[in-house]
mmCIF file of C-alpha atoms in Angstrom:
data_model
loop_
_atom_site.group_PDB
_atom_site.id
_atom_site.type_symbol
_atom_site.label_atom_id
_atom_site.label_comp_id
_atom_site.label_asym_id
_atom_site.label_seq_id
_atom_site.Cartn_x
_atom_site.Cartn_y
_atom_site.Cartn_z
ATOM 1 C CA MET A 1 0.008 -0.130 0.153
ATOM 2 C CA ASN A 2 1.422 3.664 -0.912
ATOM 3 C CA ARG A 3 1.970 5.198 2.250
ATOM 4 C CA PHE A 4 1.561 8.617 0.871
ATOM 5 C CA THR A 5 -1.318 10.824 -0.094
ATOM 6 C CA PRO A 6 -1.500 12.705 -3.114
ATOM 7 C CA PHE A 7 -1.077 15.749 -1.581
ATOM 8 C CA ALA A 8 1.796 14.280 0.771
ATOM 9 C CA ILE A 9 4.236 14.002 -2.353
ATOM 10 C CA PRO A 10 4.382 17.962 -3.215
ATOM 11 C CA LEU A 11 4.899 18.629 0.637
ATOM 12 C CA LEU A 12 7.603 16.325 0.806
ATOM 13 C CA VAL A 13 9.285 17.788 -2.376
ATOM 14 C CA LEU A 14 8.783 21.136 -0.878
ATOM 15 C CA LEU A 15 10.212 20.416 2.459
ATOM 16 C CA PHE A 16 13.397 19.427 0.665
ATOM 17 C CA ILE A 17 13.234 22.614 -0.924
ATOM 18 C CA LEU A 18 13.288 24.374 2.010
ATOM 19 C CA LEU A 19 15.859 22.493 3.891
ATOM 20 C CA SER A 20 18.147 22.765 0.930
ATOM 21 C CA ALA A 21 17.773 26.537 0.796
ATOM 22 C CA ASP A 22 18.218 26.349 4.650
ATOM 23 C CA THR A 23 21.622 24.781 4.360
ATOM 24 C CA HIS A 24 22.503 27.301 1.461
ATOM 25 C CA ALA A 25 21.812 30.190 3.255
ATOM 26 C CA GLN A 26 23.555 28.959 6.306
ATOM 27 C CA ALA A 27 27.030 28.302 4.611
ATOM 28 C CA GLN A 28 26.242 31.954 2.933
ATOM 29 C CA LYS A 29 26.620 33.003 6.470
ATOM 30 C CA ASP A 30 30.101 31.764 6.516
ATOM 31 C CA PHE A 31 31.459 33.839 4.168
ATOM 32 C CA GLU A 32 30.346 37.776 3.303
ATOM 33 C CA TYR A 33 30.963 39.371 -0.200
ATOM 34 C CA HIS A 34 31.122 43.073 -0.723
ATOM 35 C CA VAL A 35 31.586 45.171 -3.497
ATOM 36 C CA ILE A 36 32.368 48.650 -5.213
ATOM 37 C CA GLY A 37 32.558 48.830 -8.625
ATOM 38 C CA SER A 38 31.251 46.000 -11.245
ATOM 39 C CA SER A 39 30.975 42.501 -9.708
ATOM 40 C CA LEU A 40 31.705 41.533 -12.891
ATOM 41 C CA ASP A 41 35.226 39.996 -14.299
ATOM 42 C CA VAL A 42 37.243 42.260 -16.384
ATOM 43 C CA LYS A 43 40.469 41.065 -18.121
ATOM 44 C CA THR A 44 43.677 43.510 -17.846
ATOM 45 C CA LYS A 45 47.648 42.667 -17.901
ATOM 46 C CA PRO A 46 48.691 42.786 -14.353
ATOM 47 C CA THR A 47 52.687 43.192 -13.454
ATOM 48 C CA GLY A 48 53.595 40.981 -10.727
ATOM 49 C CA GLY A 49 54.902 42.298 -7.612
ATOM 50 C CA LEU A 50 54.986 42.033 -3.531
ATOM 51 C CA ALA A 51 53.223 44.407 -1.125
ATOM 52 C CA LEU A 52 54.874 43.633 2.596
ATOM 53 C CA LEU A 53 53.178 45.841 5.183
ATOM 54 C CA GLY A 54 54.089 45.898 8.731
ATOM 55 C CA GLY A 55 50.517 46.649 10.204
ATOM 56 C CA GLY A 56 48.991 50.090 12.060
ATOM 57 C CA THR A 57 48.115 52.976 9.379
ATOM 58 C CA ASP A 58 47.915 51.623 6.218
ATOM 59 C CA VAL A 59 50.049 52.862 3.205
ATOM 60 C CA ASP A 60 48.588 54.895 0.574
ATOM 61 C CA ALA A 61 51.449 54.193 -1.411
ATOM 62 C CA ALA A 62 51.431 50.469 -1.460
ATOM 63 C CA PHE A 63 48.127 50.581 -2.320
ATOM 64 C CA GLN A 64 48.501 52.846 -5.143
ATOM 65 C CA TRP A 65 51.530 50.801 -6.117
ATOM 66 C CA MET A 66 49.480 47.778 -6.495
ATOM 67 C CA ILE A 67 46.096 49.435 -8.201
ATOM 68 C CA GLU A 68 48.933 50.460 -10.765
ATOM 69 C CA ARG A 69 50.355 46.666 -11.483
ATOM 70 C CA SER A 70 46.615 46.037 -11.233
ATOM 71 C CA GLY A 71 46.488 47.295 -14.708
ATOM 72 C CA GLY A 72 42.980 48.899 -13.310
ATOM 73 C CA GLY A 73 41.093 45.331 -12.329
ATOM 74 C CA ASP A 74 39.223 43.812 -9.865
ATOM 75 C CA PHE A 75 41.411 44.453 -6.673
ATOM 76 C CA VAL A 76 40.295 41.756 -3.829
ATOM 77 C CA VAL A 77 40.699 41.830 -0.087
ATOM 78 C CA LEU A 78 40.744 38.658 1.850
ATOM 79 C CA ARG A 79 39.685 38.378 5.596
ATOM 80 C CA ALA A 80 38.688 35.719 8.211
ATOM 81 C CA SER A 81 36.459 38.291 9.735
ATOM 82 C CA GLY A 82 35.706 42.164 10.114
ATOM 83 C CA THR A 83 34.362 44.631 7.724
ATOM 84 C CA SER A 84 34.315 45.822 4.282
ATOM 85 C CA ALA A 85 36.255 48.835 5.291
ATOM 86 C CA TYR A 86 38.953 48.289 2.755
ATOM 87 C CA ASN A 87 36.369 49.037 -0.151
ATOM 88 C CA PRO A 88 35.929 52.489 0.293
ATOM 89 C CA TYR A 89 39.798 53.006 1.044
ATOM 90 C CA ILE A 90 41.071 51.725 -1.928
ATOM 91 C CA ASN A 91 38.662 52.853 -4.699
ATOM 92 C CA LYS A 92 39.505 56.544 -3.458
ATOM 93 C CA LEU A 93 43.330 55.719 -4.287
ATOM 94 C CA GLY A 94 42.999 54.838 -8.102
ATOM 95 C CA LYS A 95 41.052 53.549 -10.579
ATOM 96 C CA VAL A 96 39.956 50.353 -10.849
ATOM 97 C CA ASP A 97 37.263 47.574 -12.118
ATOM 98 C CA SER A 98 36.001 46.331 -8.625
ATOM 99 C CA VAL A 99 37.279 46.433 -5.373
ATOM 100 C CA GLU A 100 35.821 43.379 -3.521
ATOM 101 C CA THR A 101 36.169 42.197 -0.032
ATOM 102 C CA LEU A 102 35.700 38.429 0.480
ATOM 103 C CA ILE A 103 35.564 37.480 4.478
ATOM 104 C CA ILE A 104 35.549 33.554 4.632
ATOM 105 C CA LYS A 105 34.675 32.438 8.264
ATOM 106 C CA SER A 106 35.348 29.001 8.195
ATOM 107 C CA ARG A 107 37.327 25.774 6.404
ATOM 108 C CA GLU A 108 33.606 24.715 4.950
ATOM 109 C CA VAL A 109 33.261 27.431 2.844
ATOM 110 C CA ALA A 110 36.890 27.664 1.459
ATOM 111 C CA SER A 111 35.683 25.368 -1.262
ATOM 112 C CA ASP A 112 32.869 27.484 -1.927
ATOM 113 C CA PRO A 113 32.716 28.145 -5.871
ATOM 114 C CA PHE A 114 31.716 31.851 -5.855
ATOM 115 C CA VAL A 115 34.547 32.428 -3.433
ATOM 116 C CA ILE A 116 37.430 30.810 -5.139
ATOM 117 C CA GLU A 117 36.085 32.300 -8.706
ATOM 118 C CA LYS A 118 36.593 36.068 -7.112
ATOM 119 C CA ILE A 119 39.970 35.059 -5.882
ATOM 120 C CA ARG A 120 41.251 33.796 -9.982
ATOM 121 C CA ASN A 121 39.704 36.364 -11.382
ATOM 122 C CA ALA A 122 41.338 39.099 -9.265
ATOM 123 C CA GLU A 123 43.980 41.247 -10.678
ATOM 124 C CA ALA A 124 45.045 42.284 -7.223
ATOM 125 C CA LEU A 125 44.923 40.338 -3.827
ATOM 126 C CA PHE A 126 45.556 41.669 -0.143
ATOM 127 C CA ILE A 127 45.270 39.783 2.746
ATOM 128 C CA ALA A 128 44.101 41.945 5.621
ATOM 129 C CA GLY A 129 45.208 41.953 9.111
ATOM 130 C CA GLY A 130 43.244 39.828 12.035
ATOM 131 C CA ASP A 131 44.658 36.686 13.472
ATOM 132 C CA GLN A 132 47.096 34.563 11.296
ATOM 133 C CA GLY A 133 46.007 31.402 13.187
ATOM 134 C CA ASN A 134 42.401 31.559 10.784
ATOM 135 C CA TYR A 135 44.335 32.059 8.072
ATOM 136 C CA ILE A 136 46.056 28.600 8.535
ATOM 137 C CA ASN A 137 42.918 26.880 9.937
ATOM 138 C CA PHE A 138 40.396 28.185 7.434
ATOM 139 C CA TRP A 139 42.764 28.039 4.370
ATOM 140 C CA LYS A 140 45.562 26.142 4.207
ATOM 141 C CA GLY A 141 45.146 22.824 2.015
ATOM 142 C CA THR A 142 41.750 24.012 0.881
ATOM 143 C CA PRO A 143 40.784 25.501 -2.830
ATOM 144 C CA VAL A 144 41.268 29.305 -1.328
ATOM 145 C CA GLN A 145 45.318 28.294 -0.846
ATOM 146 C CA THR A 146 45.205 27.017 -4.527
ATOM 147 C CA ALA A 147 43.304 29.727 -5.704
ATOM 148 C CA ILE A 148 45.693 32.425 -4.196
ATOM 149 C CA GLN A 149 48.494 30.809 -5.679
ATOM 150 C CA SER A 150 47.272 30.373 -8.556
ATOM 151 C CA LEU A 151 47.765 34.298 -9.161
ATOM 152 C CA VAL A 152 51.869 34.072 -9.499
ATOM 153 C CA GLU A 153 51.090 32.724 -12.914
ATOM 154 C CA LYS A 154 48.994 35.208 -13.809
ATOM 155 C CA HIS A 155 51.208 38.132 -12.381
ATOM 156 C CA ALA A 156 48.674 39.649 -9.940
ATOM 157 C CA PRO A 157 50.474 41.659 -7.228
ATOM 158 C CA ILE A 158 49.848 39.904 -3.968
ATOM 159 C CA GLY A 159 50.170 41.618 -0.461
ATOM 160 C CA GLY A 160 49.157 41.422 3.053
ATOM 161 C CA THR A 161 49.449 43.635 6.110
ATOM 162 C CA SER A 162 50.263 42.266 9.959
ATOM 163 C CA ALA A 163 48.545 38.863 9.999
ATOM 164 C CA GLY A 164 48.475 38.967 6.075
ATOM 165 C CA LEU A 165 52.158 39.585 5.744
ATOM 166 C CA ALA A 166 52.644 36.739 8.344
ATOM 167 C CA VAL A 167 51.341 34.040 5.567
ATOM 168 C CA LEU A 168 52.920 35.428 2.909
ATOM 169 C CA GLY A 169 56.720 33.910 3.555
ATOM 170 C CA GLU A 170 57.461 29.961 2.644
ATOM 171 C CA PHE A 171 57.940 29.910 6.791
ATOM 172 C CA LEU A 172 55.529 31.498 9.198
ATOM 173 C CA PHE A 173 54.708 31.651 12.727
ATOM 174 C CA PRO A 174 50.751 30.839 12.640
ATOM 175 C CA ALA A 175 49.950 31.670 16.271
ATOM 176 C CA LEU A 176 48.428 28.863 16.843
ATOM 177 C CA LYS A 177 48.368 29.282 20.758
ATOM 178 C CA ASP A 178 48.121 33.264 20.582
ATOM 179 C CA THR A 179 51.332 35.499 20.146
ATOM 180 C CA VAL A 180 54.977 35.157 21.742
ATOM 181 C CA THR A 181 56.861 38.323 23.125
ATOM 182 C CA SER A 182 60.478 37.933 22.875
ATOM 183 C CA LYS A 183 61.304 37.447 26.034
ATOM 184 C CA ASP A 184 59.556 34.459 26.648
ATOM 185 C CA ALA A 185 60.904 33.140 23.372
ATOM 186 C CA LEU A 186 64.475 33.803 24.341
ATOM 187 C CA ALA A 187 64.286 32.758 27.620
ATOM 188 C CA ASN A 188 63.057 29.305 26.199
ATOM 189 C CA PRO A 189 62.848 28.588 22.675
ATOM 190 C CA PHE A 190 60.830 25.722 22.980
ATOM 191 C CA HIS A 191 57.840 27.803 24.710
ATOM 192 C CA GLU A 192 54.196 26.517 23.972
ATOM 193 C CA ARG A 193 53.664 29.544 21.790
ATOM 194 C CA VAL A 194 56.813 29.228 19.819
ATOM 195 C CA ILE A 195 54.838 27.012 16.866
ATOM 196 C CA LEU A 196 56.204 27.185 13.032
ATOM 197 C CA ASP A 197 54.427 26.084 9.811
ATOM 198 C CA LYS A 198 55.387 26.220 6.269
ATOM 199 C CA ASN A 199 54.190 26.128 2.954
ATOM 200 C CA PHE A 200 51.123 28.143 2.964
ATOM 201 C CA LEU A 201 52.144 29.580 -0.280
ATOM 202 C CA ALA A 202 55.201 30.039 -2.581
ATOM 203 C CA LEU A 203 55.422 33.542 -3.895
ATOM 204 C CA PRO A 204 58.357 35.214 -5.848
ATOM 205 C CA HIS A 205 61.243 36.121 -3.803
ATOM 206 C CA LEU A 206 59.971 34.566 -0.750
ATOM 207 C CA GLY A 207 61.212 31.312 -0.577
ATOM 208 C CA ASN A 208 63.537 30.214 2.438
ATOM 209 C CA LEU A 209 61.746 33.580 4.402
ATOM 210 C CA ILE A 210 60.042 34.045 7.151
ATOM 211 C CA THR A 211 58.067 37.751 7.814
ATOM 212 C CA ASP A 212 57.451 39.106 10.844
ATOM 213 C CA SER A 213 54.997 42.880 11.321
ATOM 214 C CA HIS A 214 55.045 45.744 13.790
ATOM 215 C CA PHE A 215 58.364 44.937 14.345
ATOM 216 C CA VAL A 216 60.356 47.888 16.279
ATOM 217 C CA GLU A 217 57.102 48.846 17.863
ATOM 218 C CA ARG A 218 56.763 45.621 19.658
ATOM 219 C CA ASP A 219 60.447 44.539 20.221
ATOM 220 C CA ARG A 220 59.944 41.486 18.074
ATOM 221 C CA MET A 221 63.686 41.128 17.315
ATOM 222 C CA GLY A 222 64.818 38.391 19.784
ATOM 223 C CA ARG A 223 61.368 36.220 18.844
ATOM 224 C CA LEU A 224 62.304 36.443 15.265
ATOM 225 C CA LEU A 225 65.769 35.438 16.207
ATOM 226 C CA VAL A 226 64.257 32.196 18.295
ATOM 227 C CA PHE A 227 61.993 31.419 14.975
ATOM 228 C CA LEU A 228 65.399 31.220 12.437
ATOM 229 C CA ALA A 229 67.040 29.204 15.576
ATOM 230 C CA ARG A 230 64.547 26.670 15.607
ATOM 231 C CA MET A 231 63.991 26.810 11.501
ATOM 232 C CA LYS A 232 67.668 26.258 11.450
ATOM 233 C CA SER A 233 67.731 23.357 13.967
ATOM 234 C CA ASP A 234 65.302 21.482 12.114
ATOM 235 C CA GLY A 235 66.827 21.824 8.574
ATOM 236 C CA TRP A 236 64.236 23.735 7.162
ATOM 237 C CA ALA A 237 66.800 25.053 4.430
ATOM 238 C CA LYS A 238 70.326 25.702 4.048
ATOM 239 C CA THR A 239 70.419 29.210 4.302
ATOM 240 C CA LEU A 240 67.240 31.135 6.019
ATOM 241 C CA ARG A 241 66.517 34.863 5.715
ATOM 242 C CA ALA A 242 63.571 36.801 7.145
ATOM 243 C CA ILE A 243 61.797 40.230 6.262
ATOM 244 C CA ALA A 244 60.463 42.167 9.702
ATOM 245 C CA ILE A 245 58.742 45.621 8.948
ATOM 246 C CA ASP A 246 57.790 48.095 11.222
ATOM 247 C CA ARG A 247 54.324 49.415 11.950
ATOM 248 C CA GLU A 248 53.017 52.037 8.777
ATOM 249 C CA THR A 249 56.114 51.211 6.966
ATOM 250 C CA ALA A 250 55.546 48.754 3.124
ATOM 251 C CA VAL A 251 58.578 47.107 1.825
ATOM 252 C CA LEU A 252 57.288 46.826 -2.258
ATOM 253 C CA ILE A 253 59.044 44.179 -4.550
ATOM 254 C CA ASP A 254 59.139 44.146 -8.167
ATOM 255 C CA ALA A 255 59.118 41.350 -10.288
ATOM 256 C CA GLN A 256 62.909 41.299 -10.492
ATOM 257 C CA GLY A 257 62.937 41.394 -6.558
ATOM 258 C CA GLN A 258 64.144 44.938 -6.154
ATOM 259 C CA ALA A 259 62.761 46.304 -2.812
ATOM 260 C CA THR A 260 62.003 50.063 -2.057
ATOM 261 C CA LEU A 261 60.218 51.566 1.144
ATOM 262 C CA GLY A 262 57.345 53.496 1.409
ATOM 263 C CA GLY A 263 55.667 54.888 4.934
ATOM 264 C CA LYS A 264 57.302 56.220 7.533
ATOM 265 C CA ASN A 265 59.507 53.791 9.630
ATOM 266 C CA THR A 266 61.863 51.116 8.880
ATOM 267 C CA ALA A 267 62.254 47.449 7.568
ATOM 268 C CA TYR A 268 65.066 44.179 8.324
ATOM 269 C CA PHE A 269 66.723 41.638 6.361
ATOM 270 C CA LEU A 270 68.175 39.325 8.197
ATOM 271 C CA ASN A 271 70.276 36.340 6.779
ATOM 272 C CA VAL A 272 71.369 33.136 8.897
ATOM 273 C CA SER A 273 73.430 30.080 7.536
ATOM 274 C CA THR A 274 74.795 28.785 10.968
ATOM 275 C CA LYS A 275 72.930 26.639 13.612
ATOM 276 C CA PRO A 276 72.679 28.188 17.194
ATOM 277 C CA GLU A 277 75.189 27.302 19.830
ATOM 278 C CA ARG A 278 72.315 26.225 22.303
ATOM 279 C CA MET A 279 69.386 25.586 22.079
ATOM 280 C CA LYS A 280 67.279 23.602 24.723
ATOM 281 C CA ALA A 281 63.808 23.517 26.213
ATOM 282 C CA GLY A 282 63.475 25.699 29.109
ATOM 283 C CA ASP A 283 67.152 27.206 29.170
ATOM 284 C CA PRO A 284 67.755 30.846 27.356
ATOM 285 C CA LEU A 285 69.077 31.125 23.551
ATOM 286 C CA THR A 286 72.297 31.589 22.446
ATOM 287 C CA TYR A 287 73.014 32.082 18.752
ATOM 288 C CA ARG A 288 75.889 34.173 17.356
ATOM 289 C CA ASN A 289 76.326 36.542 14.396
ATOM 290 C CA ILE A 290 73.139 36.817 12.652
ATOM 291 C CA SER A 291 73.453 39.566 9.617
ATOM 292 C CA VAL A 292 71.247 42.174 9.462
ATOM 293 C CA TYR A 293 70.251 45.273 7.158
ATOM 294 C CA ARG A 294 68.098 47.884 8.128
ATOM 295 C CA LEU A 295 66.601 49.589 5.485
ATOM 296 C CA ASN A 296 65.730 53.327 5.575
ATOM 297 C CA PRO A 297 62.881 54.729 3.622
ATOM 298 C CA GLU A 298 65.593 56.137 1.222
ATOM 299 C CA GLY A 299 67.326 53.128 0.598
ATOM 300 C CA THR A 300 66.613 49.939 -1.585
ATOM 301 C CA PHE A 301 67.156 45.922 -1.222
ATOM 302 C CA ASN A 302 68.052 43.624 -4.104
ATOM 303 C CA LEU A 303 66.552 40.212 -2.810
ATOM 304 C CA LYS A 304 68.280 38.102 -5.161
ATOM 305 C CA LYS A 305 71.406 39.350 -4.416
ATOM 306 C CA TRP A 306 70.709 39.845 -0.773
ATOM 307 C CA GLN A 307 72.404 43.406 -0.903
ATOM 308 C CA GLY A 308 70.808 46.815 0.275
ATOM 309 C CA THR A 309 71.828 50.355 -0.762
ATOM 310 C CA GLY A 310 70.890 53.756 1.458
ATOM 311 C CA GLY A 311 70.823 51.326 4.782
ATOM 312 C CA THR A 312 72.803 50.219 7.565
ATOM 313 C CA SER A 313 74.267 46.850 8.053
ATOM 314 C CA TYR A 314 75.036 45.243 11.339
ATOM 315 C CA ARG A 315 75.400 41.978 13.281
ATOM 316 C CA ILE A 316 73.062 40.577 16.061
ATOM 317 C CA SER A 317 74.198 38.137 18.705
ATOM 318 C CA VAL A 318 72.028 36.112 21.170
ATOM 319 C CA GLU A 319 74.147 35.287 24.499
ATOM 320 C CA ASN A 320 72.310 33.351 27.123
ATOM 321 C CA GLY A 321 69.044 35.267 26.128
ATOM 322 C CA VAL A 322 70.662 38.792 25.956
ATOM 323 C CA LEU A 323 70.763 40.711 22.649
ATOM 324 C CA MET A 324 73.980 41.886 21.623
ATOM 325 C CA THR A 325 74.809 43.992 18.595
ATOM 326 C CA THR A 326 77.661 45.937 16.627
ATOM 327 C CA GLN A 327 75.992 48.801 16.995
ATOM 328 C CA PRO A 328 76.963 52.087 18.920
ATOM 329 C CA ASP A 329 75.691 51.581 22.108
ATOM 330 C CA ASN A 330 74.591 47.916 21.646
ATOM 331 C CA ARG A 331 71.256 49.390 19.696
ATOM 332 C CA VAL A 332 69.021 46.556 18.470
ATOM 333 C CA TYR A 333 67.295 48.339 15.746
#
């Protein structure tokens, strides 16, 4: 005997449609899309480059540089939280087809076809500040990661600030257990918050390299040396490098690896090839003779040659957890 009346079947179909619609609506809650300008795709011929921002107040010149290199195409901003405040800010800095913000709030929607299409169609992409732990937890190993990486072949300029900067190098500090201070890291290089990761992105000129932000402002030299010591001890690369940038400052890297500085403050380029002399859980770090180049606003730095002009070269060591430098008055920065 048929268990359903003629009226029950349409009701079941309607119920299925409503449940499906509700599931889709729930998925949409895990990402937001905001646009100024055309939501349709435009094709331009972008010029590759990287805009590395150290956090704090944004550097107008960095976004103008990215807009110019985008060829006036679609400028996409990625976030895991926050608002669409970048849209009007970027839109007023230059001529673009659109400025689009995607707020991707979960790993589940990092496979959403709409999200992936918007990223792949970008002529410039910028990863905002926030929590880099969310970027790794939500995006690593998903189509979002693949879509961002695809922009390298497209020669679209890519940038990031603060947490967005933290995920641009081959190696990274994902802050999965919150941040760590220089004091705590130097006292114990195996502090529970000293967690390192790698292979989220593979961007030109940022191989074998880790980035850091808010550098002088938050006194992060010590923790960066610990990051390098841990990676070197673990054999991540024969030569390890770092780019560390202070707030309100941008390092702009063209396709040939030539870097210039924008904004108010300084950036630091570190290079290590030796292992730490002493690195033991619970004991202060000892790590000597690390090369540092401080780039000032008037200077340049060639990432291929790892040489700068117009800046200052010095060396820094860690002796039993204490920083020592070759600069006058033992200045760290």
